[in-house]
Amino acid sequence: MIIVPSMIRLTAQRQAILDMINTSERHWDADELARSLSDSGQSIGIATVYRGLATLEEAGLIESIQLADKKRYERADKAHHDHMICTACGSIEEFAHATIESLQLSVAAEKGFAVSGHQLVMFGLCRKCTQGEQK
Ligand SMILES: [Zn+2]
Ligand SMILES: [Zn+2]
Protein backbone atom coordinates (compact mmCIF):
# COMPACT_ATOMS: atom_id res chain seq x y z
CA MET A 1 0.00 0.00 0.00
CA ILE A 2 1.46 3.32 -1.03
CA ILE A 3 0.63 6.38 1.01
CA VAL A 4 0.16 9.39 -1.18
CA PRO A 5 1.95 12.44 0.23
CA SER A 6 -0.63 15.04 1.16
CA MET A 7 0.98 17.69 -1.07
CA ILE A 8 -0.04 15.72 -4.08
CA ARG A 9 -3.66 15.89 -4.96
CA LEU A 10 -4.54 13.17 -7.36
CA THR A 11 -7.36 13.65 -9.79
CA ALA A 12 -9.70 10.68 -10.22
CA GLN A 13 -7.97 9.93 -13.52
CA ARG A 14 -4.49 9.93 -11.99
CA GLN A 15 -5.73 7.79 -9.14
CA ALA A 16 -7.14 5.31 -11.69
CA ILE A 17 -3.76 5.20 -13.46
CA LEU A 18 -1.93 4.71 -10.17
CA ASP A 19 -4.32 1.96 -9.04
CA MET A 20 -3.93 0.11 -12.33
CA ILE A 21 -0.12 0.13 -11.96
CA ASN A 22 -0.07 -0.66 -8.25
CA THR A 23 -2.33 -3.67 -8.55
CA SER A 24 -0.16 -5.39 -11.13
CA GLU A 25 3.41 -6.55 -11.60
CA ARG A 26 3.54 -5.31 -15.17
CA HIS A 27 5.77 -2.79 -16.85
CA TRP A 28 3.26 -0.64 -18.64
CA ASP A 29 3.65 1.63 -21.60
CA ALA A 30 1.15 4.46 -22.01
CA ASP A 31 -0.83 2.78 -24.78
CA GLU A 32 -1.28 -0.48 -22.89
CA LEU A 33 -2.36 1.42 -19.83
CA ALA A 34 -4.92 3.48 -21.76
CA ARG A 35 -6.31 0.29 -23.33
CA SER A 36 -6.52 -1.52 -20.04
CA LEU A 37 -8.23 1.44 -18.36
CA SER A 38 -10.70 1.61 -21.21
CA ASP A 39 -11.38 -2.15 -20.91
CA SER A 40 -12.21 -1.63 -17.26
CA GLY A 41 -14.67 1.13 -18.12
CA GLN A 42 -12.39 4.08 -17.33
CA SER A 43 -11.67 5.72 -20.65
CA ILE A 44 -8.90 8.29 -20.31
CA GLY A 45 -7.48 10.12 -23.32
CA ILE A 46 -3.94 9.16 -24.26
CA ALA A 47 -2.60 12.69 -23.70
CA THR A 48 -4.03 12.65 -20.18
CA VAL A 49 -2.47 9.23 -19.57
CA TYR A 50 0.95 10.56 -20.65
CA ARG A 51 0.64 13.63 -18.43
CA GLY A 52 -0.65 11.54 -15.53
CA LEU A 53 2.27 9.11 -15.81
CA ALA A 54 4.78 11.97 -15.82
CA THR A 55 3.15 13.55 -12.77
CA LEU A 56 3.02 10.27 -10.84
CA GLU A 57 6.65 9.58 -11.64
CA GLU A 58 7.72 13.06 -10.53
CA ALA A 59 5.91 12.45 -7.25
CA GLY A 60 7.82 9.18 -6.80
CA LEU A 61 4.62 7.15 -6.87
CA ILE A 62 5.68 5.06 -9.86
CA GLU A 63 8.99 4.19 -11.46
CA SER A 64 9.97 4.16 -15.09
CA ILE A 65 12.48 2.36 -17.23
CA GLN A 66 13.62 4.03 -20.39
CA LEU A 67 13.85 1.60 -23.26
CA ALA A 68 15.16 2.42 -26.71
CA ASP A 69 11.77 3.32 -28.09
CA LYS A 70 9.57 4.11 -25.13
CA LYS A 71 9.16 4.50 -21.43
CA ARG A 72 7.53 1.85 -19.31
CA TYR A 73 6.15 2.33 -15.84
CA GLU A 74 5.88 0.08 -12.82
CA ARG A 75 4.91 0.31 -9.18
CA ALA A 76 7.39 2.12 -6.96
CA ASP A 77 7.12 -0.17 -3.94
CA LYS A 78 9.22 -3.02 -5.31
CA ALA A 79 12.78 -3.57 -4.13
CA HIS A 80 15.46 -2.25 -6.48
CA HIS A 81 15.90 -4.43 -9.53
CA ASP A 82 17.09 -4.24 -13.12
CA HIS A 83 15.56 -5.60 -16.29
CA MET A 84 16.18 -7.97 -19.19
CA ILE A 85 14.04 -7.28 -22.23
CA CYS A 86 13.36 -9.83 -24.94
CA THR A 87 13.62 -8.16 -28.33
CA ALA A 88 11.55 -10.92 -29.93
CA CYS A 89 8.48 -11.27 -27.69
CA GLY A 90 8.83 -8.15 -25.55
CA SER A 91 8.77 -10.02 -22.25
CA ILE A 92 10.50 -8.29 -19.36
CA GLU A 93 12.38 -10.20 -16.72
CA GLU A 94 13.49 -8.60 -13.46
CA PHE A 95 16.75 -9.40 -11.75
CA ALA A 96 18.94 -8.12 -8.96
CA HIS A 97 22.54 -9.16 -8.41
CA ALA A 98 24.56 -7.98 -5.43
CA THR A 99 27.90 -8.17 -7.27
CA ILE A 100 26.65 -6.07 -10.19
CA GLU A 101 25.22 -3.51 -7.78
CA SER A 102 28.48 -3.18 -5.84
CA LEU A 103 30.64 -3.16 -8.99
CA GLN A 104 28.66 -0.21 -10.31
CA LEU A 105 29.33 1.69 -7.10
CA SER A 106 33.06 0.85 -7.28
CA VAL A 107 33.29 2.13 -10.84
CA ALA A 108 31.49 5.31 -9.88
CA ALA A 109 33.73 5.81 -6.83
CA GLU A 110 36.83 5.47 -9.04
CA LYS A 111 35.47 8.31 -11.16
CA GLY A 112 34.53 10.39 -8.12
CA PHE A 113 30.94 10.09 -9.24
CA ALA A 114 28.19 10.37 -6.61
CA VAL A 115 25.52 7.92 -7.72
CA SER A 116 21.90 8.86 -7.13
CA GLY A 117 20.48 5.88 -8.97
CA HIS A 118 20.93 3.65 -11.95
CA GLN A 119 19.10 1.60 -14.51
CA LEU A 120 20.54 -1.45 -16.16
CA VAL A 121 18.65 -2.90 -19.11
CA MET A 122 19.85 -5.95 -21.00
CA PHE A 123 18.43 -6.62 -24.44
CA GLY A 124 18.36 -10.05 -26.02
CA LEU A 125 16.27 -13.19 -26.31
CA CYS A 126 14.42 -14.74 -23.40
CA ARG A 127 14.66 -18.47 -22.67
CA LYS A 128 11.44 -19.22 -24.53
CA CYS A 129 12.50 -17.33 -27.66
CA THR A 130 16.01 -18.82 -27.59
CA GLN A 131 14.54 -22.32 -27.49
CA GLY A 132 12.12 -21.40 -30.27
CA GLU A 133 15.08 -20.41 -32.45
CA GLN A 134 16.83 -23.75 -31.97
CA LYS A 135 13.87 -25.82 -33.14
ZN1 LIG B 1 11.01 -13.72 -25.77
ZN1 LIG C 1 10.61 -4.06 -12.93
Coordinates of N, CA, C and O and ligand atoms in Angstrom, one line a residue:
M1 N 0.9 -1.2 0.0 CA 0.0 0.0 0.0 C 0.9 1.2 0.0 O 1.7 1.4 0.9
I2 N 0.7 2.1 -1.0 CA 1.5 3.3 -1.0 C 0.7 4.5 -0.4 O -0.5 4.6 -0.7
I3 N 1.3 5.2 0.4 CA 0.6 6.4 1.0 C 1.0 7.6 0.2 O 2.1 7.9 -0.1
V4 N 0.0 8.2 -0.3 CA 0.2 9.4 -1.2 C 0.5 10.6 -0.3 O -0.3 10.9 0.6
P5 N 1.6 11.2 -0.5 CA 1.9 12.4 0.2 C 0.8 13.5 0.1 O 0.3 13.6 -1.0
S6 N 0.5 14.2 1.2 CA -0.6 15.0 1.2 C -0.5 16.2 0.2 O -1.5 16.8 -0.2
M7 N 0.8 16.6 -0.1 CA 1.0 17.7 -1.1 C 0.4 17.4 -2.5 O 0.1 18.2 -3.2
I8 N 0.4 16.1 -2.7 CA 0.0 15.7 -4.1 C -1.5 15.4 -4.1 O -2.0 14.5 -3.4
R9 N -2.2 16.2 -4.8 CA -3.7 15.9 -5.0 C -3.9 15.2 -6.3 O -3.6 15.7 -7.3
L10 N -4.3 13.9 -6.2 CA -4.5 13.2 -7.4 C -6.0 13.3 -7.9 O -6.9 13.2 -7.1
T11 N -6.1 13.6 -9.1 CA -7.4 13.6 -9.8 C -7.8 12.2 -9.9 O -7.1 11.3 -9.7
A12 N -9.1 12.0 -10.1 CA -9.7 10.7 -10.2 C -9.0 9.9 -11.3 O -8.7 8.7 -11.2
Q13 N -8.6 10.6 -12.4 CA -8.0 9.9 -13.5 C -6.6 9.5 -13.1 O -6.2 8.4 -13.4
R14 N -5.8 10.3 -12.4 CA -4.5 9.9 -12.0 C -4.6 8.8 -11.0 O -3.7 7.9 -11.0
Q15 N -5.6 8.9 -10.1 CA -5.7 7.8 -9.1 C -6.0 6.5 -9.9 O -5.5 5.4 -9.5
A16 N -6.8 6.5 -10.9 CA -7.1 5.3 -11.7 C -5.9 4.7 -12.3 O -5.7 3.5 -12.3
I17 N -5.0 5.6 -12.9 CA -3.8 5.2 -13.5 C -2.9 4.6 -12.4 O -2.3 3.5 -12.6
L18 N -2.8 5.2 -11.3 CA -1.9 4.7 -10.2 C -2.4 3.3 -9.7 O -1.6 2.4 -9.5
D19 N -3.8 3.2 -9.5 CA -4.3 2.0 -9.0 C -4.0 0.8 -10.0 O -3.7 -0.3 -9.6
M20 N -4.2 1.1 -11.3 CA -3.9 0.1 -12.3 C -2.5 -0.4 -12.2 O -2.2 -1.6 -12.3
I21 N -1.5 0.5 -12.0 CA -0.1 0.1 -12.0 C 0.2 -0.6 -10.7 O 0.9 -1.6 -10.6
N22 N -0.4 -0.1 -9.6 CA -0.1 -0.7 -8.3 C -0.7 -2.0 -8.0 O -0.2 -2.7 -7.1
T23 N -1.7 -2.4 -8.8 CA -2.3 -3.7 -8.5 C -1.8 -4.7 -9.5 O -2.4 -5.7 -9.7
S24 N -0.7 -4.4 -10.2 CA -0.2 -5.4 -11.1 C 1.4 -5.4 -11.0 O 2.0 -4.5 -10.4
E25 N 2.0 -6.4 -11.6 CA 3.4 -6.6 -11.6 C 4.0 -6.1 -12.9 O 5.1 -6.4 -13.3
R26 N 3.1 -5.6 -13.8 CA 3.5 -5.3 -15.2 C 4.4 -4.1 -15.3 O 4.4 -3.2 -14.4
H27 N 5.0 -4.0 -16.4 CA 5.8 -2.8 -16.8 C 5.0 -2.2 -18.0 O 5.1 -2.7 -19.1
W28 N 4.2 -1.2 -17.7 CA 3.3 -0.6 -18.6 C 3.8 0.4 -19.6 O 4.6 1.3 -19.1
D29 N 3.4 0.4 -20.8 CA 3.6 1.6 -21.6 C 2.3 2.4 -21.7 O 1.3 1.8 -21.3
A30 N 2.3 3.6 -22.1 CA 1.1 4.5 -22.0 C 0.0 3.9 -22.8 O -1.2 3.9 -22.3
D31 N 0.2 3.3 -24.0 CA -0.8 2.8 -24.8 C -1.5 1.6 -24.1 O -2.7 1.5 -24.1
E32 N -0.7 0.7 -23.6 CA -1.3 -0.5 -22.9 C -2.1 -0.1 -21.7 O -3.2 -0.6 -21.5
L33 N -1.6 0.9 -21.0 CA -2.4 1.4 -19.8 C -3.7 2.0 -20.2 O -4.7 1.7 -19.6
A34 N -3.7 2.8 -21.3 CA -4.9 3.5 -21.8 C -5.9 2.4 -22.2 O -7.1 2.5 -21.9
R35 N -5.4 1.4 -22.9 CA -6.3 0.3 -23.3 C -6.9 -0.5 -22.2 O -8.1 -0.7 -22.1
S36 N -6.1 -0.8 -21.2 CA -6.5 -1.5 -20.0 C -7.5 -0.7 -19.2 O -8.5 -1.3 -18.7
L37 N -7.3 0.6 -19.1 CA -8.2 1.4 -18.4 C -9.6 1.5 -19.1 O -10.6 1.4 -18.5
S38 N -9.5 1.6 -20.4 CA -10.7 1.6 -21.2 C -11.5 0.3 -21.1 O -12.7 0.3 -21.0
D39 N -10.7 -0.8 -21.1 CA -11.4 -2.1 -20.9 C -12.1 -2.3 -19.6 O -13.1 -3.0 -19.4
S40 N -11.6 -1.6 -18.6 CA -12.2 -1.6 -17.3 C -13.2 -0.5 -17.1 O -13.6 -0.1 -16.0
G41 N -13.6 0.1 -18.2 CA -14.7 1.1 -18.1 C -14.2 2.5 -17.7 O -15.0 3.4 -17.3
Q42 N -12.9 2.8 -17.7 CA -12.4 4.1 -17.3 C -11.6 4.7 -18.5 O -10.4 4.7 -18.5
S43 N -12.3 5.2 -19.5 CA -11.7 5.7 -20.6 C -11.0 7.0 -20.3 O -11.6 8.0 -19.9
I44 N -9.7 7.1 -20.5 CA -8.9 8.3 -20.3 C -8.1 8.6 -21.6 O -7.5 7.6 -22.1
G45 N -8.2 9.8 -22.1 CA -7.5 10.1 -23.3 C -6.0 9.9 -23.2 O -5.4 10.0 -22.1
I46 N -5.4 9.5 -24.3 CA -3.9 9.2 -24.3 C -3.1 10.3 -23.8 O -2.1 10.1 -23.0
A47 N -3.4 11.5 -24.1 CA -2.6 12.7 -23.7 C -2.7 12.8 -22.2 O -1.7 13.1 -21.5
T48 N -3.9 12.6 -21.6 CA -4.0 12.6 -20.2 C -3.3 11.5 -19.5 O -2.7 11.7 -18.4
V49 N -3.2 10.4 -20.1 CA -2.5 9.2 -19.6 C -1.0 9.6 -19.5 O -0.3 9.4 -18.5
Y50 N -0.5 10.2 -20.6 CA 0.9 10.6 -20.6 C 1.3 11.6 -19.6 O 2.2 11.4 -18.8
R51 N 0.4 12.6 -19.5 CA 0.6 13.6 -18.4 C 0.5 13.0 -17.0 O 1.3 13.3 -16.2
G52 N -0.5 12.2 -16.8 CA -0.6 11.5 -15.5 C 0.6 10.7 -15.1 O 1.0 10.8 -14.0
L53 N 1.1 9.9 -16.1 CA 2.3 9.1 -15.8 C 3.5 10.0 -15.4 O 4.2 9.7 -14.4
A54 N 3.7 11.1 -16.1 CA 4.8 12.0 -15.8 C 4.6 12.6 -14.4 O 5.6 12.6 -13.7
T55 N 3.4 13.0 -14.1 CA 3.2 13.6 -12.8 C 3.4 12.5 -11.7 O 4.0 12.8 -10.6
L56 N 2.9 11.3 -11.9 CA 3.0 10.3 -10.8 C 4.5 9.9 -10.7 O 4.9 9.6 -9.5
E57 N 5.2 9.9 -11.8 CA 6.7 9.6 -11.6 C 7.4 10.7 -10.9 O 8.2 10.4 -10.0
E58 N 7.1 11.9 -11.2 CA 7.7 13.1 -10.5 C 7.5 13.0 -9.0 O 8.3 13.3 -8.2
A59 N 6.3 12.5 -8.7 CA 5.9 12.4 -7.3 C 6.5 11.2 -6.6 O 6.3 11.0 -5.4
G60 N 7.2 10.4 -7.4 CA 7.8 9.2 -6.8 C 6.8 8.1 -6.6 O 7.1 7.1 -5.8
L61 N 5.6 8.2 -7.1 CA 4.6 7.1 -6.9 C 4.7 6.0 -7.8 O 4.2 4.9 -7.5
I62 N 5.4 6.2 -8.9 CA 5.7 5.1 -9.9 C 7.1 5.2 -10.4 O 7.7 6.3 -10.2
E63 N 7.6 4.1 -10.9 CA 9.0 4.2 -11.5 C 8.9 4.0 -13.0 O 8.0 3.4 -13.5
S64 N 10.0 4.4 -13.6 CA 10.0 4.2 -15.1 C 11.3 3.5 -15.5 O 12.3 3.6 -14.8
I65 N 11.3 2.8 -16.6 CA 12.5 2.4 -17.2 C 12.4 2.9 -18.6 O 11.4 2.9 -19.3
Q66 N 13.5 3.5 -19.1 CA 13.6 4.0 -20.4 C 14.2 3.0 -21.3 O 15.3 2.6 -21.2
L67 N 13.4 2.5 -22.3 CA 13.8 1.6 -23.3 C 14.2 2.4 -24.5 O 14.0 3.6 -24.6
A68 N 14.7 1.7 -25.5 CA 15.2 2.4 -26.7 C 14.0 3.3 -27.3 O 14.2 4.4 -27.6
D69 N 12.9 2.7 -27.4 CA 11.8 3.3 -28.1 C 10.8 4.0 -27.2 O 10.1 4.9 -27.6
K70 N 10.6 3.5 -26.0 CA 9.6 4.1 -25.1 C 9.9 3.9 -23.7 O 10.8 3.2 -23.3
K71 N 9.1 4.6 -22.9 CA 9.2 4.5 -21.4 C 8.1 3.5 -20.9 O 7.0 3.5 -21.5
R72 N 8.5 2.7 -20.0 CA 7.5 1.9 -19.3 C 7.5 2.2 -17.8 O 8.5 2.6 -17.3
Y73 N 6.3 1.9 -17.2 CA 6.2 2.3 -15.8 C 5.8 1.1 -15.0 O 5.1 0.2 -15.4
E74 N 6.2 1.1 -13.8 CA 5.9 0.1 -12.8 C 5.7 0.7 -11.4 O 6.1 1.8 -11.2
R75 N 5.2 -0.2 -10.5 CA 4.9 0.3 -9.2 C 6.2 0.7 -8.5 O 7.3 0.1 -8.8
A76 N 6.2 1.6 -7.6 CA 7.4 2.1 -7.0 C 7.7 1.4 -5.7 O 8.8 1.7 -5.1
D77 N 6.9 0.5 -5.3 CA 7.1 -0.2 -3.9 C 7.9 -1.5 -4.0 O 8.0 -2.2 -3.1
K78 N 8.4 -1.8 -5.2 CA 9.2 -3.0 -5.3 C 10.7 -2.7 -4.9 O 11.1 -1.6 -5.0
A79 N 11.4 -3.7 -4.4 CA 12.8 -3.6 -4.1 C 13.5 -3.2 -5.4 O 13.1 -3.6 -6.5
H80 N 14.7 -2.6 -5.3 CA 15.5 -2.2 -6.5 C 15.8 -3.5 -7.3 O 16.1 -4.5 -6.8
H81 N 15.6 -3.3 -8.6 CA 15.9 -4.4 -9.5 C 16.2 -3.8 -10.9 O 15.9 -2.7 -11.2
D82 N 16.8 -4.6 -11.7 CA 17.1 -4.2 -13.1 C 16.3 -5.2 -14.1 O 15.6 -6.0 -13.6
H83 N 16.5 -4.9 -15.4 CA 15.6 -5.6 -16.3 C 16.3 -6.2 -17.5 O 17.3 -5.7 -18.0
M84 N 15.8 -7.4 -17.9 CA 16.2 -8.0 -19.2 C 15.0 -7.9 -20.1 O 13.9 -8.4 -19.7
I85 N 15.2 -7.4 -21.3 CA 14.0 -7.3 -22.2 C 14.2 -8.2 -23.4 O 15.3 -8.1 -24.1
C86 N 13.3 -9.0 -23.8 CA 13.4 -9.8 -24.9 C 13.0 -9.0 -26.2 O 11.9 -8.5 -26.2
T87 N 13.9 -9.0 -27.1 CA 13.6 -8.2 -28.3 C 12.7 -8.9 -29.3 O 12.3 -8.3 -30.3
A88 N 12.4 -10.2 -29.0 CA 11.5 -10.9 -29.9 C 10.1 -10.8 -29.4 O 9.2 -10.5 -30.2
C89 N 9.9 -11.2 -28.2 CA 8.5 -11.3 -27.7 C 8.1 -10.1 -26.8 O 7.0 -9.9 -26.4
G90 N 9.1 -9.3 -26.4 CA 8.8 -8.2 -25.6 C 8.7 -8.4 -24.1 O 8.4 -7.6 -23.3
S91 N 8.9 -9.7 -23.7 CA 8.8 -10.0 -22.3 C 9.9 -9.3 -21.5 O 11.0 -9.1 -22.0
I92 N 9.6 -9.0 -20.2 CA 10.5 -8.3 -19.4 C 10.7 -9.1 -18.1 O 9.8 -9.5 -17.4
E93 N 12.0 -9.4 -17.9 CA 12.4 -10.2 -16.7 C 13.1 -9.3 -15.7 O 13.9 -8.5 -16.2
E94 N 12.8 -9.4 -14.5 CA 13.5 -8.6 -13.5 C 14.6 -9.4 -12.8 O 14.5 -10.6 -12.7
F95 N 15.7 -8.7 -12.5 CA 16.8 -9.4 -11.7 C 17.4 -8.4 -10.8 O 17.4 -7.2 -11.0
A96 N 18.1 -8.9 -9.8 CA 18.9 -8.1 -9.0 C 20.1 -9.0 -8.6 O 20.0 -10.2 -8.3
H97 N 21.3 -8.4 -8.7 CA 22.5 -9.2 -8.4 C 23.5 -8.3 -7.6 O 23.9 -7.2 -8.0
A98 N 23.8 -8.8 -6.4 CA 24.6 -8.0 -5.4 C 25.9 -7.6 -6.0 O 26.4 -6.4 -5.8
T99 N 26.6 -8.5 -6.7 CA 27.9 -8.2 -7.3 C 27.8 -7.1 -8.3 O 28.6 -6.1 -8.3
I100 N 26.8 -7.1 -9.2 CA 26.6 -6.1 -10.2 C 26.4 -4.7 -9.5 O 27.0 -3.7 -9.9
E101 N 25.5 -4.8 -8.5 CA 25.2 -3.5 -7.8 C 26.5 -2.9 -7.2 O 26.8 -1.7 -7.3
S102 N 27.3 -3.7 -6.5 CA 28.5 -3.2 -5.8 C 29.6 -2.8 -6.8 O 30.3 -1.8 -6.6
L103 N 29.7 -3.5 -8.0 CA 30.6 -3.2 -9.0 C 30.3 -1.8 -9.6 O 31.2 -1.0 -9.8
Q104 N 29.0 -1.5 -9.8 CA 28.7 -0.2 -10.3 C 29.1 0.9 -9.4 O 29.6 1.9 -9.8
L105 N 28.9 0.7 -8.1 CA 29.3 1.7 -7.1 C 30.8 1.9 -7.1 O 31.3 3.0 -6.9
S106 N 31.6 0.7 -7.2 CA 33.1 0.9 -7.3 C 33.5 1.7 -8.5 O 34.4 2.5 -8.4
V107 N 32.9 1.4 -9.6 CA 33.3 2.1 -10.8 C 33.0 3.6 -10.7 O 33.8 4.5 -11.0
A108 N 31.8 3.9 -10.1 CA 31.5 5.3 -9.9 C 32.5 6.0 -8.9 O 32.9 7.1 -9.1
A109 N 32.8 5.3 -7.8 CA 33.7 5.8 -6.8 C 35.1 6.1 -7.5 O 35.7 7.2 -7.2
E110 N 35.6 5.2 -8.3 CA 36.8 5.5 -9.0 C 36.8 6.8 -9.8 O 37.8 7.4 -10.0
K111 N 35.6 7.1 -10.4 CA 35.5 8.3 -11.2 C 35.1 9.5 -10.3 O 34.8 10.6 -10.8
G112 N 35.0 9.3 -9.0 CA 34.5 10.4 -8.1 C 33.1 10.8 -8.4 O 32.7 11.9 -8.2
F113 N 32.3 9.8 -8.8 CA 30.9 10.1 -9.2 C 30.0 9.7 -8.1 O 30.0 8.6 -7.6
A114 N 29.2 10.7 -7.7 CA 28.2 10.4 -6.6 C 26.9 9.8 -7.2 O 26.1 10.6 -7.9
V115 N 26.7 8.6 -7.1 CA 25.5 7.9 -7.7 C 24.2 8.2 -7.0 O 24.1 8.1 -5.8
S116 N 23.2 8.7 -7.8 CA 21.9 8.9 -7.1 C 20.9 7.8 -7.6 O 19.8 7.6 -7.0
G117 N 21.3 7.0 -8.5 CA 20.5 5.9 -9.0 C 21.0 5.3 -10.2 O 22.0 5.9 -10.8
H118 N 20.5 4.2 -10.7 CA 20.9 3.6 -12.0 C 19.9 2.8 -12.5 O 18.9 2.3 -11.8
Q119 N 20.0 2.6 -13.8 CA 19.1 1.6 -14.5 C 20.0 0.7 -15.4 O 20.8 1.3 -16.1
L120 N 19.8 -0.5 -15.3 CA 20.5 -1.5 -16.2 C 19.5 -2.2 -17.0 O 18.6 -2.9 -16.4
V121 N 19.6 -2.1 -18.3 CA 18.7 -2.9 -19.1 C 19.5 -3.8 -20.1 O 20.3 -3.3 -20.8
M122 N 19.2 -5.1 -20.0 CA 19.9 -6.0 -21.0 C 18.8 -6.3 -22.1 O 17.7 -6.6 -21.8
F123 N 19.3 -6.2 -23.3 CA 18.4 -6.6 -24.4 C 18.9 -8.0 -25.0 O 20.1 -8.3 -25.0
G124 N 18.0 -8.8 -25.5 CA 18.4 -10.0 -26.0 C 17.1 -10.9 -26.2 O 16.0 -10.4 -26.3
L125 N 17.4 -12.2 -26.1 CA 16.3 -13.2 -26.3 C 16.0 -13.9 -25.0 O 17.0 -14.4 -24.4
C126 N 14.8 -14.0 -24.6 CA 14.4 -14.7 -23.4 C 14.6 -16.2 -23.6 O 14.8 -16.7 -24.8
R127 N 14.5 -17.0 -22.6 CA 14.7 -18.5 -22.7 C 13.7 -19.1 -23.7 O 14.1 -19.9 -24.5
K128 N 12.4 -18.7 -23.6 CA 11.4 -19.2 -24.5 C 11.8 -18.9 -26.0 O 11.7 -19.8 -26.8
C129 N 12.2 -17.7 -26.3 CA 12.5 -17.3 -27.7 C 13.8 -18.0 -28.1 O 14.0 -18.3 -29.3
T130 N 14.8 -18.1 -27.2 CA 16.0 -18.8 -27.6 C 15.7 -20.2 -28.0 O 16.2 -20.8 -29.0
Q131 N 14.9 -20.9 -27.2 CA 14.5 -22.3 -27.5 C 13.8 -22.4 -28.8 O 13.9 -23.3 -29.6
G132 N 12.9 -21.4 -29.0 CA 12.1 -21.4 -30.3 C 13.0 -21.3 -31.5 O 12.8 -22.0 -32.5
E133 N 14.1 -20.6 -31.3 CA 15.1 -20.4 -32.4 C 15.8 -21.7 -32.8 O 16.2 -21.9 -33.9
Q134 N 16.0 -22.5 -31.8 CA 16.8 -23.8 -32.0 C 16.0 -24.9 -32.6 O 16.6 -25.8 -33.1
K135 N 14.7 -24.7 -32.6 CA 13.9 -25.8 -33.1 C 13.9 -25.9 -34.7 O 14.1 -24.9 -35.3
Ligands
ZN1 ZN 11.0 -13.7 -25.8
ZN2 ZN 10.6 -4.1 -12.9

